[in-house]
């Protein structure tokens, strides 16, 4: 492992222990003690119980050299690989550690030093191979995590762009309705405008939110329908039938409102007789279904804006739920349209 690779490793393992915490990392110490104990017991018939102490001391000296040269010096010349420095340091720790035995009150044993020179470098190489594999797995996981994060950010950006396209569409349609009342000289124009301002004051802050609940979406829909009922009281009736257990579920902003607005604009408005809009929400286990049906003019030829609104809604559902959401639009008998959403029942993120 060369100097440049060491810097990359330090960056990758920025959350790993460093310095003395790394040298005395318990898992490494534990492995060294277990290996030394196993070797000491294996050769205890020759060196007796003191052999366990000597082998353990050599093992700890080797671990200290391995961890010390893993971090120091921080930069190496290009011709010197770090793994060579670590293995050489472990090999040199055997005779140096034997000379230090008296410091710990233990007599030197050069036969045990020979065993250390034979075993310790191979243990160090095995540790380096395992460390390299762990680094490769860690880098692969980090790469996957970074790619997933970038994909999520791209999806969020696309979803916000689609919502930004929906918001002006909805606002301009509502203002056009008010203008129609003013042009017709209707005495209800002022009342409708007052309700519209109150409605927009509550609705606009939610337009840019990445997520909302079905209950919040239904509040907007009810306010919108009451507003439209003020505008055309003789031609619009509506009703809501809602399963209360579904109110806290996740619903992309403007989803239900898009269907209801389409029903008013493309179903009720073109019909001289007007019609009725019924909204049904019911939960079925891990799914919930939202049905918006109207008795208006029915499906119209493409090019009237209905196709664009539903196409944008399908894209937003795809971004929010992947392939786990479905939007079905069918003609009703004797007239009208039924739009049905089949969505996963997920709690809205807080």
XYZ file of N, CA, C and O in Angstrom, residues 1 6 9 13 16-32 59-74 82-83 85-87 89-90 93 123-124 127-128 130-132:
208
model
N 0.842 -1.179 0.000
C 0.000 0.000 0.000
C 0.887 1.242 0.000
O 1.690 1.451 0.878
N -2.551 5.401 0.897
C -2.794 5.597 2.322
C -3.712 6.773 2.560
O -4.623 6.718 3.392
N -7.135 5.716 1.738
C -7.674 4.864 2.789
C -8.106 5.674 3.994
O -9.144 5.428 4.598
N -11.794 5.616 5.487
C -12.061 5.204 6.856
C -12.045 6.389 7.807
O -11.556 6.299 8.921
N -13.255 5.580 11.124
C -12.603 4.519 11.859
C -11.721 5.120 12.937
O -11.294 6.268 12.849
N -11.386 4.347 13.993
C -10.498 4.874 15.030
C -9.116 5.159 14.471
O -8.638 4.469 13.561
N -8.452 6.202 15.005
C -7.116 6.601 14.589
C -6.238 6.743 15.820
O -6.703 6.745 16.957
N -4.914 6.888 15.554
C -3.976 7.143 16.620
C -3.918 6.003 17.622
O -3.964 4.819 17.253
N -3.831 6.353 18.918
C -3.728 5.320 19.950
C -4.969 4.437 19.994
O -4.889 3.257 20.326
N -6.121 5.021 19.663
C -7.356 4.219 19.661
C -7.260 3.081 18.654
O -7.768 1.977 18.889
N -6.565 3.325 17.531
C -6.401 2.270 16.532
C -5.364 1.246 16.989
O -5.527 0.036 16.809
N -4.271 1.709 17.586
C -3.208 0.801 18.036
C -3.748 -0.186 19.065
O -3.448 -1.379 19.027
N -4.550 0.327 19.989
C -5.076 -0.533 21.058
C -6.521 -0.937 20.792
O -7.287 -1.158 21.732
N -6.893 -1.028 19.516
C -8.249 -1.462 19.177
C -8.506 -2.852 19.752
O -7.733 -3.787 19.527
N -9.592 -2.981 20.506
C -9.805 -4.187 21.295
C -9.906 -5.451 20.456
O -9.406 -6.513 20.834
N -10.542 -5.371 19.301
C -10.698 -6.583 18.490
C -9.354 -7.131 18.042
O -9.142 -8.334 17.997
N -8.410 -6.221 17.709
C -7.065 -6.666 17.306
C -6.328 -7.267 18.513
O -5.659 -8.297 18.395
N -6.452 -6.597 19.656
C -5.794 -7.109 20.857
C -6.373 -8.474 21.233
O -5.645 -9.412 21.582
N -7.667 -8.606 21.129
C -8.329 -9.866 21.463
C -7.855 -10.996 20.553
O -7.559 -12.113 21.026
N -7.768 -10.712 19.247
C -7.298 -11.745 18.315
C -5.858 -12.156 18.638
O -5.516 -13.350 18.628
N -5.010 -11.160 18.934
C -3.606 -11.452 19.252
C -3.496 -12.303 20.513
O -2.704 -13.264 20.569
N 3.629 -11.555 20.800
C 2.453 -11.251 19.989
C 2.040 -9.790 20.126
O 1.717 -9.120 19.129
N 2.073 -9.281 21.367
C 1.698 -7.875 21.580
C 2.730 -6.929 20.988
O 2.374 -5.873 20.438
N 4.031 -7.293 21.043
C 5.053 -6.467 20.387
C 4.802 -6.420 18.874
O 4.914 -5.368 18.240
N 4.482 -7.590 18.293
C 4.218 -7.636 16.857
C 2.994 -6.792 16.480
O 2.992 -6.069 15.480
N 1.930 -6.883 17.305
C 0.729 -6.078 17.040
C 1.044 -4.585 17.119
O 0.590 -3.799 16.280
N 1.852 -4.210 18.126
C 2.210 -2.799 18.272
C 2.969 -2.303 17.041
O 2.677 -1.208 16.523
N 3.913 -3.105 16.539
C 4.671 -2.702 15.346
C 3.762 -2.624 14.120
O 3.849 -1.691 13.304
N 2.851 -3.605 13.989
C 1.930 -3.640 12.839
C 1.059 -2.382 12.803
O 0.911 -1.740 11.763
N 0.459 -2.030 13.958
C -0.426 -0.876 13.994
C 0.336 0.445 13.921
O -0.149 1.429 13.363
N 1.560 0.468 14.519
C 2.349 1.704 14.507
C 2.751 2.077 13.082
O 2.572 3.218 12.642
N 3.263 1.078 12.323
C 3.705 1.378 10.960
C 2.530 1.477 9.977
O 2.736 1.841 8.821
N 1.353 1.132 10.410
C 0.175 1.354 9.567
C -0.140 2.846 9.463
O -0.726 3.313 8.483
N 0.250 3.601 10.500
C -0.062 5.037 10.516
C 1.171 5.925 10.405
O 1.044 7.097 10.044
N 2.311 5.402 10.728
C 3.508 6.229 10.785
C 4.632 5.590 9.966
O 4.814 4.374 10.037
N 5.389 6.349 9.198
C 5.152 7.777 8.899
C 3.944 7.946 7.987
O 3.551 7.016 7.285
N 3.365 9.149 8.001
C 2.136 9.365 7.233
C 2.370 9.242 5.730
O 1.540 8.725 5.007
N 3.670 0.247 1.929
C 3.431 0.235 3.380
C 3.353 -1.169 3.935
O 3.788 -1.433 5.057
N 2.803 -2.117 3.151
C 2.693 -3.467 3.677
C 4.081 -4.072 3.927
O 4.259 -4.859 4.867
N 6.708 -2.334 4.880
C 7.155 -1.718 6.128
C 6.500 -2.395 7.336
O 7.162 -2.653 8.359
N 5.196 -2.723 7.212
C 4.495 -3.353 8.334
C 5.037 -4.766 8.613
O 5.286 -5.115 9.764
N 5.203 -5.564 7.549
C 5.696 -6.935 7.747
C 7.118 -6.920 8.288
O 7.475 -7.697 9.201
N 8.450 -4.516 10.065
C 8.354 -4.066 11.458
C 7.947 -5.191 12.397
O 8.487 -5.325 13.510
N 7.018 -6.050 11.968
C 6.592 -7.191 12.800
C 7.751 -8.167 12.990
O 7.983 -8.684 14.104
N 10.191 -6.777 15.403
C 9.662 -6.730 16.778
C 9.968 -7.996 17.556
O 9.991 -7.972 18.795
N 1.349 -14.126 9.878
C 0.111 -13.602 10.493
C -0.136 -12.169 10.034
O -1.270 -11.768 9.721
N 0.966 -11.378 9.960
C 0.817 -9.991 9.501
C 0.331 -9.932 8.056
O -0.535 -9.110 7.708
N -3.314 -10.740 7.944
C -4.091 -9.593 8.415
C -4.206 -8.517 7.342
O -5.252 -7.890 7.166
N -3.100 -8.320 6.582
C -3.138 -7.312 5.514
C -4.094 -7.718 4.395
O -4.818 -6.873 3.851
N -6.724 -9.629 4.705
C -8.089 -9.453 5.217
C -8.467 -7.973 5.263
O -9.594 -7.592 4.948
N -7.495 -7.135 5.651
C -7.748 -5.697 5.705
C -8.041 -5.142 4.311
O -8.919 -4.293 4.129
N -7.301 -5.656 3.302
C -7.515 -5.200 1.924
C -8.912 -5.589 1.433
O -9.611 -4.799 0.780
